[in-house]
Amino acid sequence: MEYENLHLKYKQPTIKGRYLNLGMITPILNAMNTNNQLQILGNSVQGRPIYKYEIGHGATKILMWSQMHGNESTTTKGLLDFMNMLQDASEITTKILQQYTFCIVPMLNPDGAEVYTRVNANEVDLNRDFQNLSQAESQLLMQCYRDFKPNFCFNLHDQRTIFGVGTTGKPATVSFLAPSYDETKAYDAARLSAVDVIMKMVNVLQRFIPGQIGRFDDGFNINCVGDTFQALKTPTILIEAGHFPEDYEREITRKYIFIALISAVYSDSEEALLKDELSNYRSIPQNIPNFFDLIYKNVAINYDNSINMTNFAIQYREELINATIIFNAYITKIGELDGFYGHQEFDCEGMQYSDNNCNFPKLDDKADFSLNNKVKFVNGLVKK
């Protein structure tokens, strides 16, 4: 299957970048509503509609939701591209819709999406609310789950640029998890079914991003939606969209989310799953927070009239300004950086640090500085 060509064909052209709110996706959803597939589940805390989209007539029912954290939009983009494909009367789509029925909630937290925050309007993390069910959005997803009675659930998220694939030095571009259903982290039939689906996706994605697939931590928390649904014996798959080199807008990662979703429900080969997929799943390196956005090594600093050598790292903060996400660079760590990697790294070769305030980097300072009063860095990068 020509996965990348499929994405070029079905990519929604009106959405891109990191900021995605309800107003941007509503026209897309309305255009897809060709046969009453689109319904309003209910409303968010601030009264925004939360939509569900149902399509297909197959016996296997899949519930998918995205952007329960309002600042995690990559999987929403990939999901909308996938939904666009499901609209087409192609041979692939016909087969998928004969086998599956989808119930898709593309934006569970429209209030958080509006202001680009993880939490909802009541400052509650919806992914920690599935025992209390204190929030309108959590209640709506749980009611949808009970009414639809899915055979599988797909829980779609973004993860930060800090995550690498184990200690390989490669970023975790896409990560997966079959959540635990209790503290033992054992594998029952439902969790093994989730593993099988994950391995279908992993086996395809390894063709495109070899070594850039991680396994999310499976620490049990019954308050999380995935753990709750897994405990209710519904195979649940967590997908985390992460960083691809230089892809801060996550348009490349978006493509891999689209490919993952197709490969979960359609195979272009007749090969059966391997018998020991659990072993293969557990061999996927776990995510480790061992990346910074930028690292500077071998920097000279003048401290108390003495020249010392150090290293420092910066992390971008994503800040919503005029409906655009701005990546502002701040100094995050100073000193020993063994075991850490940078998405970009600079060997400063003993050049001396200075900024407008002092002669050494400080935590939480904006990353605007000079080396040898000659090479100027603005927002962490060399000013050209």
C-alpha positions as YAML, in Angstrom:
chain: A
units: angstrom
residues:
- id: 1
  name: MET
  ca: [0.00, 0.00, 0.00]
- id: 2
  name: GLU
  ca: [1.25, 3.48, -0.86]
- id: 3
  name: TYR
  ca: [0.60, 4.96, 2.58]
- id: 4
  name: GLU
  ca: [2.33, 8.29, 1.96]
- id: 5
  name: ASN
  ca: [0.47, 8.84, -1.31]
- id: 6
  name: LEU
  ca: [-2.77, 8.08, 0.49]
- id: 7
  name: HIS
  ca: [-1.99, 10.78, 3.00]
- id: 8
  name: LEU
  ca: [-1.25, 13.28, 0.26]
- id: 9
  name: LYS
  ca: [-4.62, 12.44, -1.24]
- id: 10
  name: TYR
  ca: [-6.67, 12.69, 1.95]
- id: 11
  name: LYS
  ca: [-4.83, 15.32, 3.99]
- id: 12
  name: GLN
  ca: [-7.24, 18.04, 5.09]
- id: 13
  name: PRO
  ca: [-5.80, 21.17, 3.47]
- id: 14
  name: THR
  ca: [-7.47, 23.77, 5.72]
- id: 15
  name: ILE
  ca: [-5.75, 22.77, 8.97]
- id: 16
  name: LYS
  ca: [-2.07, 22.79, 9.84]
- id: 17
  name: GLY
  ca: [0.30, 23.65, 12.65]
- id: 18
  name: ARG
  ca: [-0.14, 23.21, 16.38]
- id: 19
  name: TYR
  ca: [-3.13, 25.44, 17.11]
- id: 20
  name: LEU
  ca: [-6.43, 23.77, 16.33]
- id: 21
  name: ASN
  ca: [-9.70, 24.91, 17.82]
- id: 22
  name: LEU
  ca: [-13.34, 23.94, 17.32]
- id: 23
  name: GLY
  ca: [-14.01, 26.73, 14.84]
- id: 24
  name: MET
  ca: [-11.30, 25.37, 12.55]
- id: 25
  name: ILE
  ca: [-12.66, 21.82, 12.44]
- id: 26
  name: THR
  ca: [-16.41, 22.50, 12.42]
- id: 27
  name: PRO
  ca: [-16.56, 23.28, 8.65]
- id: 28
  name: ILE
  ca: [-14.66, 20.03, 7.98]
- id: 29
  name: LEU
  ca: [-17.07, 18.02, 10.10]
- id: 30
  name: ASN
  ca: [-20.09, 19.66, 8.47]
- id: 31
  name: ALA
  ca: [-18.71, 18.84, 5.01]
- id: 32
  name: MET
  ca: [-18.37, 15.19, 6.08]
- id: 33
  name: ASN
  ca: [-21.96, 15.08, 7.28]
- id: 34
  name: THR
  ca: [-23.28, 13.61, 4.03]
- id: 35
  name: ASN
  ca: [-25.64, 11.08, 5.56]
- id: 36
  name: ASN
  ca: [-26.43, 12.20, 9.11]
- id: 37
  name: GLN
  ca: [-23.15, 10.77, 10.46]
- id: 38
  name: LEU
  ca: [-22.46, 13.84, 12.61]
- id: 39
  name: GLN
  ca: [-24.22, 14.37, 15.94]
- id: 40
  name: ILE
  ca: [-23.69, 16.52, 19.01]
- id: 41
  name: LEU
  ca: [-22.90, 14.43, 22.08]
- id: 42
  name: GLY
  ca: [-23.43, 17.40, 24.36]
- id: 43
  name: ASN
  ca: [-21.66, 20.58, 25.39]
- id: 44
  name: SER
  ca: [-18.43, 21.49, 27.13]
- id: 45
  name: VAL
  ca: [-18.24, 23.42, 30.39]
- id: 46
  name: GLN
  ca: [-18.35, 26.69, 28.42]
- id: 47
  name: GLY
  ca: [-21.12, 25.47, 26.14]
- id: 48
  name: ARG
  ca: [-19.17, 24.49, 23.04]
- id: 49
  name: PRO
  ca: [-20.58, 21.49, 21.15]
- id: 50
  name: ILE
  ca: [-18.74, 18.17, 21.40]
- id: 51
  name: TYR
  ca: [-19.29, 16.19, 18.22]
- id: 52
  name: LYS
  ca: [-19.31, 12.51, 17.47]
- id: 53
  name: TYR
  ca: [-19.09, 11.08, 13.97]
- id: 54
  name: GLU
  ca: [-20.31, 7.56, 13.18]
- id: 55
  name: ILE
  ca: [-19.52, 5.71, 9.98]
- id: 56
  name: GLY
  ca: [-19.38, 2.09, 8.84]
- id: 57
  name: HIS
  ca: [-21.55, -0.99, 9.21]
- id: 58
  name: GLY
  ca: [-19.08, -3.64, 10.31]
- id: 59
  name: ALA
  ca: [-19.45, -5.88, 13.34]
- id: 60
  name: THR
  ca: [-16.27, -4.63, 15.06]
- id: 61
  name: LYS
  ca: [-16.94, -1.29, 16.75]
- id: 62
  name: ILE
  ca: [-14.15, 1.18, 17.40]
- id: 63
  name: LEU
  ca: [-14.44, 4.28, 19.60]
- id: 64
  name: MET
  ca: [-11.80, 6.96, 18.97]
- id: 65
  name: TRP
  ca: [-11.30, 10.31, 20.64]
- id: 66
  name: SER
  ca: [-8.71, 13.05, 20.38]
- id: 67
  name: GLN
  ca: [-7.74, 16.35, 22.02]
- id: 68
  name: MET
  ca: [-9.00, 15.53, 25.50]
- id: 69
  name: HIS
  ca: [-5.99, 17.71, 26.28]
- id: 70
  name: GLY
  ca: [-6.65, 20.96, 24.44]
- id: 71
  name: ASN
  ca: [-3.01, 21.59, 23.50]
- id: 72
  name: GLU
  ca: [-2.55, 18.17, 21.86]
- id: 73
  name: SER
  ca: [-3.72, 18.66, 18.28]
- id: 74
  name: THR
  ca: [-1.49, 16.40, 16.16]
- id: 75
  name: THR
  ca: [-3.64, 13.31, 16.49]
- id: 76
  name: THR
  ca: [-6.73, 15.40, 15.73]
- id: 77
  name: LYS
  ca: [-5.18, 16.37, 12.41]
- id: 78
  name: GLY
  ca: [-4.26, 12.77, 11.59]
- id: 79
  name: LEU
  ca: [-7.70, 11.59, 12.68]
- id: 80
  name: LEU
  ca: [-9.47, 14.13, 10.45]
- id: 81
  name: ASP
  ca: [-7.31, 12.98, 7.52]
- id: 82
  name: PHE
  ca: [-8.34, 9.40, 8.29]
- id: 83
  name: MET
  ca: [-12.01, 10.43, 8.48]
- id: 84
  name: ASN
  ca: [-11.62, 12.14, 5.12]
- id: 85
  name: MET
  ca: [-10.40, 8.85, 3.66]
- id: 86
  name: LEU
  ca: [-13.39, 7.02, 5.11]
- id: 87
  name: GLN
  ca: [-15.61, 9.35, 3.07]
- id: 88
  name: ASP
  ca: [-14.19, 8.08, -0.21]
- id: 89
  name: ALA
  ca: [-15.83, 5.11, -1.93]
- id: 90
  name: SER
  ca: [-12.49, 3.43, -2.64]
- id: 91
  name: GLU
  ca: [-11.77, -0.28, -2.51]
- id: 92
  name: ILE
  ca: [-9.77, 0.17, 0.70]
- id: 93
  name: THR
  ca: [-12.48, 2.21, 2.40]
- id: 94
  name: THR
  ca: [-15.22, -0.19, 1.33]
- id: 95
  name: LYS
  ca: [-13.36, -3.08, 2.94]
- id: 96
  name: ILE
  ca: [-12.74, -1.12, 6.13]
- id: 97
  name: LEU
  ca: [-16.36, -0.02, 6.47]
- id: 98
  name: GLN
  ca: [-17.62, -3.53, 5.85]
- id: 99
  name: GLN
  ca: [-15.55, -4.78, 8.78]
- id: 100
  name: TYR
  ca: [-15.74, -1.85, 11.21]
- id: 101
  name: THR
  ca: [-18.14, 0.72, 12.61]
- id: 102
  name: PHE
  ca: [-16.43, 3.86, 13.92]
- id: 103
  name: CYS
  ca: [-17.61, 6.32, 16.53]
- id: 104
  name: ILE
  ca: [-15.17, 9.23, 16.51]
- id: 105
  name: VAL
  ca: [-14.98, 12.19, 18.90]
- id: 106
  name: PRO
  ca: [-12.42, 14.44, 17.20]
- id: 107
  name: MET
  ca: [-12.22, 17.13, 19.92]
- id: 108
  name: LEU
  ca: [-13.30, 16.18, 23.43]
- id: 109
  name: ASN
  ca: [-11.99, 19.35, 25.09]
- id: 110
  name: PRO
  ca: [-12.93, 22.31, 22.85]
- id: 111
  name: ASP
  ca: [-12.59, 24.81, 25.74]
- id: 112
  name: GLY
  ca: [-8.99, 23.77, 26.35]
- id: 113
  name: ALA
  ca: [-8.33, 23.76, 22.62]
- id: 114
  name: GLU
  ca: [-9.54, 27.35, 22.34]
- id: 115
  name: VAL
  ca: [-6.91, 28.66, 24.77]
- id: 116
  name: TYR
  ca: [-4.32, 25.91, 24.11]
- id: 117
  name: THR
  ca: [-4.27, 24.40, 27.58]
- id: 118
  name: ARG
  ca: [-4.05, 20.79, 28.71]
- id: 119
  name: VAL
  ca: [-6.97, 21.16, 31.12]
- id: 120
  name: ASN
  ca: [-10.63, 22.04, 30.55]
- id: 121
  name: ALA
  ca: [-12.34, 25.31, 31.51]
- id: 122
  name: ASN
  ca: [-12.54, 24.17, 35.15]
- id: 123
  name: GLU
  ca: [-8.78, 23.48, 35.09]
- id: 124
  name: VAL
  ca: [-9.36, 19.74, 35.38]
- id: 125
  name: ASP
  ca: [-7.20, 17.22, 33.51]
- id: 126
  name: LEU
  ca: [-9.88, 15.12, 31.84]
- id: 127
  name: ASN
  ca: [-7.50, 12.18, 31.67]
- id: 128
  name: ARG
  ca: [-7.53, 12.03, 35.48]
- id: 129
  name: ASP
  ca: [-11.31, 12.26, 35.82]
- id: 130
  name: PHE
  ca: [-12.62, 8.85, 34.82]
- id: 131
  name: GLN
  ca: [-13.53, 7.67, 38.26]
- id: 132
  name: ASN
  ca: [-14.97, 10.91, 39.61]
- id: 133
  name: LEU
  ca: [-16.53, 11.88, 36.26]
- id: 134
  name: SER
  ca: [-16.79, 15.39, 37.65]
- id: 135
  name: GLN
  ca: [-16.63, 17.18, 34.30]
- id: 136
  name: ALA
  ca: [-19.17, 17.48, 31.49]
- id: 137
  name: GLU
  ca: [-16.63, 16.29, 28.92]
- id: 138
  name: SER
  ca: [-15.69, 13.16, 30.90]
- id: 139
  name: GLN
  ca: [-19.34, 12.33, 31.45]
- id: 140
  name: LEU
  ca: [-20.08, 12.64, 27.74]
- id: 141
  name: LEU
  ca: [-17.26, 10.32, 26.72]
- id: 142
  name: MET
  ca: [-18.28, 7.75, 29.33]
- id: 143
  name: GLN
  ca: [-21.90, 7.91, 28.15]
- id: 144
  name: CYS
  ca: [-20.74, 7.50, 24.56]
- id: 145
  name: TYR
  ca: [-18.71, 4.45, 25.62]
- id: 146
  name: ARG
  ca: [-21.70, 2.89, 27.38]
- id: 147
  name: ASP
  ca: [-24.09, 3.58, 24.51]
- id: 148
  name: PHE
  ca: [-21.77, 2.52, 21.67]
- id: 149
  name: LYS
  ca: [-20.34, -0.55, 23.45]
- id: 150
  name: PRO
  ca: [-17.06, -0.59, 21.50]
- id: 151
  name: ASN
  ca: [-14.91, -3.63, 20.85]
- id: 152
  name: PHE
  ca: [-11.81, -1.39, 20.83]
- id: 153
  name: CYS
  ca: [-10.94, 2.11, 22.05]
- id: 154
  name: PHE
  ca: [-8.30, 4.44, 20.61]
- id: 155
  name: ASN
  ca: [-7.10, 7.18, 22.97]
- id: 156
  name: LEU
  ca: [-5.18, 9.79, 20.94]
- id: 157
  name: HIS
  ca: [-2.67, 12.24, 22.45]
- id: 158
  name: ASP
  ca: [0.48, 14.31, 21.87]
- id: 159
  name: GLN
  ca: [3.67, 13.98, 23.90]
- id: 160
  name: ARG
  ca: [6.36, 16.58, 24.46]
- id: 161
  name: THR
  ca: [9.68, 16.86, 22.64]
- id: 162
  name: ILE
  ca: [11.49, 15.68, 25.79]
- id: 163
  name: PHE
  ca: [10.85, 11.99, 25.07]
- id: 164
  name: GLY
  ca: [13.36, 9.71, 23.41]
- id: 165
  name: VAL
  ca: [13.23, 6.04, 22.47]
- id: 166
  name: GLY
  ca: [15.07, 4.52, 25.39]
- id: 167
  name: THR
  ca: [18.74, 5.48, 25.31]
- id: 168
  name: THR
  ca: [19.07, 5.24, 21.52]
- id: 169
  name: GLY
  ca: [19.36, 9.00, 21.00]
- id: 170
  name: LYS
  ca: [16.36, 8.95, 18.67]
- id: 171
  name: PRO
  ca: [13.21, 10.96, 19.35]
- id: 172
  name: ALA
  ca: [9.97, 9.15, 20.14]
- id: 173
  name: THR
  ca: [8.02, 10.21, 17.05]
- id: 174
  name: VAL
  ca: [5.11, 7.88, 17.78]
- id: 175
  name: SER
  ca: [4.58, 5.96, 21.01]
- id: 176
  name: PHE
  ca: [2.04, 3.33, 21.97]
- id: 177
  name: LEU
  ca: [0.63, 1.74, 25.09]
- id: 178
  name: ALA
  ca: [-1.77, -1.04, 25.92]
- id: 179
  name: PRO
  ca: [-2.73, 0.37, 29.34]
- id: 180
  name: SER
  ca: [-2.71, -1.72, 32.49]
- id: 181
  name: TYR
  ca: [-6.02, -2.76, 34.00]
- id: 182
  name: ASP
  ca: [-4.74, -3.11, 37.57]
- id: 183
  name: GLU
  ca: [-1.63, -2.69, 39.70]
- id: 184
  name: THR
  ca: [-0.20, -6.06, 38.65]
- id: 185
  name: LYS
  ca: [0.33, -4.89, 35.05]
- id: 186
  name: ALA
  ca: [-0.69, -8.37, 33.93]
- id: 187
  name: TYR
  ca: [-1.94, -9.17, 30.43]
- id: 188
  name: ASP
  ca: [-5.49, -10.49, 30.17]
- id: 189
  name: ALA
  ca: [-7.33, -11.19, 26.90]
- id: 190
  name: ALA
  ca: [-8.39, -7.56, 26.45]
- id: 191
  name: ARG
  ca: [-4.90, -6.17, 26.98]
- id: 192
  name: LEU
  ca: [-3.40, -8.78, 24.64]
- id: 193
  name: SER
  ca: [-5.92, -7.77, 21.97]
- id: 194
  name: ALA
  ca: [-4.72, -4.17, 22.35]
- id: 195
  name: VAL
  ca: [-1.11, -5.37, 21.99]
- id: 196
  name: ASP
  ca: [-1.98, -7.17, 18.74]
- id: 197
  name: VAL
  ca: [-3.46, -3.98, 17.27]
- id: 198
  name: ILE
  ca: [-0.45, -1.95, 18.38]
- id: 199
  name: MET
  ca: [1.93, -4.37, 16.72]
- id: 200
  name: LYS
  ca: [0.04, -4.08, 13.43]
- id: 201
  name: MET
  ca: [0.72, -0.34, 13.55]
- id: 202
  name: VAL
  ca: [4.32, -0.72, 14.72]
- id: 203
  name: ASN
  ca: [5.18, -3.20, 11.97]
- id: 204
  name: VAL
  ca: [4.04, -0.72, 9.32]
- id: 205
  name: LEU
  ca: [5.52, 2.41, 10.91]
- id: 206
  name: GLN
  ca: [8.95, 0.81, 11.27]
- id: 207
  name: ARG
  ca: [9.21, 1.07, 7.46]
- id: 208
  name: PHE
  ca: [9.03, 4.87, 7.73]
- id: 209
  name: ILE
  ca: [10.51, 5.78, 11.13]
- id: 210
  name: PRO
  ca: [12.75, 2.87, 12.14]
- id: 211
  name: GLY
  ca: [13.92, 3.20, 15.71]
- id: 212
  name: GLN
  ca: [11.64, 6.18, 16.42]
- id: 213
  name: ILE
  ca: [8.77, 4.24, 18.00]
- id: 214
  name: GLY
  ca: [8.47, 4.15, 21.76]
- id: 215
  name: ARG
  ca: [6.42, 2.39, 24.39]
- id: 216
  name: PHE
  ca: [4.67, 4.59, 26.93]
- id: 217
  name: ASP
  ca: [4.96, 3.90, 30.65]
- id: 218
  name: ASP
  ca: [2.28, 1.44, 31.81]
- id: 219
  name: GLY
  ca: [2.03, 2.56, 35.42]
- id: 220
  name: PHE
  ca: [-1.55, 1.93, 36.50]
- id: 221
  name: ASN
  ca: [-3.86, 4.83, 37.33]
- id: 222
  name: ILE
  ca: [-7.54, 3.94, 37.42]
- id: 223
  name: ASN
  ca: [-8.41, 7.65, 37.13]
- id: 224
  name: CYS
  ca: [-7.09, 7.64, 33.54]
- id: 225
  name: VAL
  ca: [-9.51, 6.90, 30.75]
- id: 226
  name: GLY
  ca: [-7.40, 4.18, 29.13]
- id: 227
  name: ASP
  ca: [-6.87, 2.30, 32.37]
- id: 228
  name: THR
  ca: [-10.57, 2.62, 33.17]
- id: 229
  name: PHE
  ca: [-11.72, 1.21, 29.83]
- id: 230
  name: GLN
  ca: [-9.10, -1.54, 29.96]
- id: 231
  name: ALA
  ca: [-10.35, -2.44, 33.45]
- id: 232
  name: LEU
  ca: [-13.83, -2.65, 31.93]
- id: 233
  name: LYS
  ca: [-12.38, -5.32, 29.58]
- id: 234
  name: THR
  ca: [-12.39, -3.20, 26.41]
- id: 235
  name: PRO
  ca: [-9.05, -3.38, 24.55]
- id: 236
  name: THR
  ca: [-7.71, 0.17, 24.61]
- id: 237
  name: ILE
  ca: [-4.83, 1.60, 22.61]
- id: 238
  name: LEU
  ca: [-3.00, 4.79, 23.56]
- id: 239
  name: ILE
  ca: [-1.28, 6.60, 20.69]
- id: 240
  name: GLU
  ca: [1.09, 9.47, 21.47]
- id: 241
  name: ALA
  ca: [2.21, 11.77, 18.65]
- id: 242
  name: GLY
  ca: [5.76, 12.96, 19.33]
- id: 243
  name: HIS
  ca: [8.63, 14.81, 17.70]
- id: 244
  name: PHE
  ca: [10.12, 14.19, 14.27]
- id: 245
  name: PRO
  ca: [13.37, 16.09, 13.61]
- id: 246
  name: GLU
  ca: [12.70, 19.76, 12.79]
- id: 247
  name: ASP
  ca: [8.94, 19.11, 12.67]
- id: 248
  name: TYR
  ca: [7.77, 21.44, 15.42]
- id: 249
  name: GLU
  ca: [4.48, 22.02, 13.58]
- id: 250
  name: ARG
  ca: [4.02, 18.22, 13.63]
- id: 251
  name: GLU
  ca: [2.91, 17.97, 10.03]
- id: 252
  name: ILE
  ca: [5.20, 14.98, 9.43]
- id: 253
  name: THR
  ca: [4.11, 13.25, 12.62]
- id: 254
  name: ARG
  ca: [0.52, 13.89, 11.52]
- id: 255
  name: LYS
  ca: [1.18, 11.71, 8.49]
- id: 256
  name: TYR
  ca: [2.45, 8.87, 10.67]
- id: 257
  name: ILE
  ca: [-0.67, 9.06, 12.85]
- id: 258
  name: PHE
  ca: [-2.77, 8.71, 9.69]
- id: 259
  name: ILE
  ca: [-0.67, 5.72, 8.58]
- id: 260
  name: ALA
  ca: [-0.98, 4.14, 12.03]
- id: 261
  name: LEU
  ca: [-4.76, 4.40, 11.98]
- id: 262
  name: ILE
  ca: [-5.01, 2.81, 8.54]
- id: 263
  name: SER
  ca: [-2.65, 0.00, 9.45]
- id: 264
  name: ALA
  ca: [-4.69, -0.73, 12.59]
- id: 265
  name: VAL
  ca: [-7.79, -1.56, 10.55]
- id: 266
  name: TYR
  ca: [-6.47, -2.60, 7.14]
- id: 267
  name: SER
  ca: [-3.67, -4.90, 6.07]
- id: 268
  name: ASP
  ca: [-2.14, -4.89, 2.60]
- id: 269
  name: SER
  ca: [-0.79, -8.40, 3.15]
- id: 270
  name: GLU
  ca: [-2.23, -11.73, 4.20]
- id: 271
  name: GLU
  ca: [0.45, -12.31, 6.81]
- id: 272
  name: ALA
  ca: [-0.94, -13.34, 10.17]
- id: 273
  name: LEU
  ca: [0.24, -11.70, 13.36]
- id: 274
  name: LEU
  ca: [3.21, -13.45, 14.91]
- id: 275
  name: LYS
  ca: [2.35, -15.72, 17.81]
- id: 276
  name: ASP
  ca: [4.63, -13.93, 20.25]
- id: 277
  name: GLU
  ca: [3.51, -10.34, 19.67]
- id: 278
  name: LEU
  ca: [3.62, -9.66, 23.42]
- id: 279
  name: SER
  ca: [7.35, -10.28, 23.43]
- id: 280
  name: ASN
  ca: [7.78, -8.00, 20.41]
- id: 281
  name: TYR
  ca: [5.65, -5.33, 22.08]
- id: 282
  name: ARG
  ca: [7.62, -5.49, 25.30]
- id: 283
  name: SER
  ca: [10.87, -5.20, 23.36]
- id: 284
  name: ILE
  ca: [9.87, -1.74, 22.11]
- id: 285
  name: PRO
  ca: [12.09, 0.66, 24.10]
- id: 286
  name: GLN
  ca: [10.21, 2.66, 26.69]
- id: 287
  name: ASN
  ca: [9.91, 6.43, 26.43]
- id: 288
  name: ILE
  ca: [12.53, 8.26, 28.49]
- id: 289
  name: PRO
  ca: [12.52, 12.04, 29.10]
- id: 290
  name: ASN
  ca: [16.11, 12.48, 27.92]
- id: 291
  name: PHE
  ca: [15.81, 15.15, 25.21]
- id: 292
  name: PHE
  ca: [16.07, 18.91, 25.16]
- id: 293
  name: ASP
  ca: [15.23, 21.07, 22.19]
- id: 294
  name: LEU
  ca: [18.71, 22.62, 22.05]
- id: 295
  name: ILE
  ca: [21.97, 21.74, 23.80]
- id: 296
  name: TYR
  ca: [25.14, 23.87, 23.94]
- id: 297
  name: LYS
  ca: [28.37, 22.13, 24.94]
- id: 298
  name: ASN
  ca: [31.83, 23.38, 25.91]
- id: 299
  name: VAL
  ca: [30.75, 26.92, 26.75]
- id: 300
  name: ALA
  ca: [33.20, 29.19, 28.59]
- id: 301
  name: ILE
  ca: [31.77, 31.35, 31.37]
- id: 302
  name: ASN
  ca: [33.45, 34.11, 33.37]
- id: 303
  name: TYR
  ca: [32.40, 33.59, 36.97]
- id: 304
  name: ASP
  ca: [34.13, 35.53, 39.78]
- id: 305
  name: ASN
  ca: [36.91, 36.46, 37.34]
- id: 306
  name: SER
  ca: [37.57, 32.80, 36.64]
- id: 307
  name: ILE
  ca: [36.92, 31.07, 33.31]
- id: 308
  name: ASN
  ca: [35.07, 27.78, 33.64]
- id: 309
  name: MET
  ca: [33.60, 25.38, 31.11]
- id: 310
  name: THR
  ca: [29.98, 24.28, 31.21]
- id: 311
  name: ASN
  ca: [27.07, 23.05, 29.14]
- id: 312
  name: PHE
  ca: [23.46, 24.16, 29.10]
- id: 313
  name: ALA
  ca: [20.18, 23.19, 27.48]
- id: 314
  name: ILE
  ca: [17.01, 24.97, 26.47]
- id: 315
  name: GLN
  ca: [13.42, 23.89, 26.05]
- id: 316
  name: TYR
  ca: [10.78, 25.65, 24.00]
- id: 317
  name: ARG
  ca: [7.62, 26.86, 25.70]
- id: 318
  name: GLU
  ca: [4.61, 26.83, 23.42]
- id: 319
  name: GLU
  ca: [2.79, 30.13, 23.88]
- id: 320
  name: LEU
  ca: [-0.46, 31.10, 22.15]
- id: 321
  name: ILE
  ca: [-0.18, 34.60, 20.72]
- id: 322
  name: ASN
  ca: [-2.75, 35.94, 18.25]
- id: 323
  name: ALA
  ca: [-4.04, 32.47, 17.36]
- id: 324
  name: THR
  ca: [-0.50, 31.26, 16.60]
- id: 325
  name: ILE
  ca: [1.74, 29.02, 18.68]
- id: 326
  name: ILE
  ca: [5.08, 30.73, 19.27]
- id: 327
  name: PHE
  ca: [8.02, 28.59, 20.41]
- id: 328
  name: ASN
  ca: [9.96, 30.65, 22.96]
- id: 329
  name: ALA
  ca: [13.29, 29.25, 24.13]
- id: 330
  name: TYR
  ca: [14.23, 29.25, 27.83]
- id: 331
  name: ILE
  ca: [17.30, 27.92, 29.61]
- id: 332
  name: THR
  ca: [16.25, 24.72, 31.39]
- id: 333
  name: LYS
  ca: [19.40, 22.95, 32.62]
- id: 334
  name: ILE
  ca: [22.99, 24.02, 33.26]
- id: 335
  name: GLY
  ca: [25.95, 21.74, 33.89]
- id: 336
  name: GLU
  ca: [26.40, 18.02, 33.32]
- id: 337
  name: LEU
  ca: [24.31, 16.71, 30.41]
- id: 338
  name: ASP
  ca: [25.52, 13.12, 30.15]
- id: 339
  name: GLY
  ca: [22.66, 10.88, 29.09]
- id: 340
  name: PHE
  ca: [20.74, 13.72, 27.47]
- id: 341
  name: TYR
  ca: [20.32, 14.52, 23.79]
- id: 342
  name: GLY
  ca: [19.41, 17.66, 21.90]
- id: 343
  name: HIS
  ca: [17.18, 17.87, 18.87]
- id: 344
  name: GLN
  ca: [19.91, 20.30, 17.86]
- id: 345
  name: GLU
  ca: [23.34, 20.39, 19.49]
- id: 346
  name: PHE
  ca: [26.07, 23.06, 19.30]
- id: 347
  name: ASP
  ca: [29.72, 22.52, 20.19]
- id: 348
  name: CYS
  ca: [30.74, 26.02, 21.27]
- id: 349
  name: GLU
  ca: [34.45, 25.05, 21.34]
- id: 350
  name: GLY
  ca: [35.31, 27.15, 24.38]
- id: 351
  name: MET
  ca: [33.69, 30.37, 23.18]
- id: 352
  name: GLN
  ca: [32.69, 32.68, 26.02]
- id: 353
  name: TYR
  ca: [29.05, 33.25, 26.97]
- id: 354
  name: SER
  ca: [27.52, 36.67, 27.57]
- id: 355
  name: ASP
  ca: [24.05, 38.20, 27.51]
- id: 356
  name: ASN
  ca: [22.51, 41.56, 28.33]
- id: 357
  name: ASN
  ca: [22.50, 40.82, 32.05]
- id: 358
  name: CYS
  ca: [25.59, 38.82, 32.97]
- id: 359
  name: ASN
  ca: [28.36, 36.52, 31.78]
- id: 360
  name: PHE
  ca: [26.75, 33.18, 32.57]
- id: 361
  name: PRO
  ca: [23.45, 31.44, 31.74]
- id: 362
  name: LYS
  ca: [20.66, 31.40, 34.33]
- id: 363
  name: LEU
  ca: [17.76, 28.99, 34.66]
- id: 364
  name: ASP
  ca: [14.49, 30.24, 33.17]
- id: 365
  name: ASP
  ca: [16.22, 33.08, 31.30]
- id: 366
  name: LYS
  ca: [15.23, 33.65, 27.71]
- id: 367
  name: ALA
  ca: [17.81, 32.06, 25.39]
- id: 368
  name: ASP
  ca: [19.16, 35.30, 23.88]
- id: 369
  name: PHE
  ca: [22.95, 35.46, 24.22]
- id: 370
  name: SER
  ca: [26.28, 35.86, 22.45]
- id: 371
  name: LEU
  ca: [29.47, 33.81, 22.18]
- id: 372
  name: ASN
  ca: [32.74, 35.74, 22.18]
- id: 373
  name: ASN
  ca: [30.58, 38.86, 21.68]
- id: 374
  name: LYS
  ca: [30.54, 37.85, 18.05]
- id: 375
  name: VAL
  ca: [28.08, 35.01, 17.39]
- id: 376
  name: LYS
  ca: [24.61, 36.12, 18.44]
- id: 377
  name: PHE
  ca: [21.85, 33.70, 19.41]
- id: 378
  name: VAL
  ca: [18.22, 34.83, 19.41]
- id: 379
  name: ASN
  ca: [15.59, 32.51, 20.82]
- id: 380
  name: GLY
  ca: [18.20, 29.80, 21.00]
- id: 381
  name: LEU
  ca: [19.36, 29.91, 17.38]
- id: 382
  name: VAL
  ca: [22.16, 31.71, 15.57]
- id: 383
  name: LYS
  ca: [20.98, 35.06, 14.26]
- id: 384
  name: LYS
  ca: [21.78, 35.27, 10.57]
...
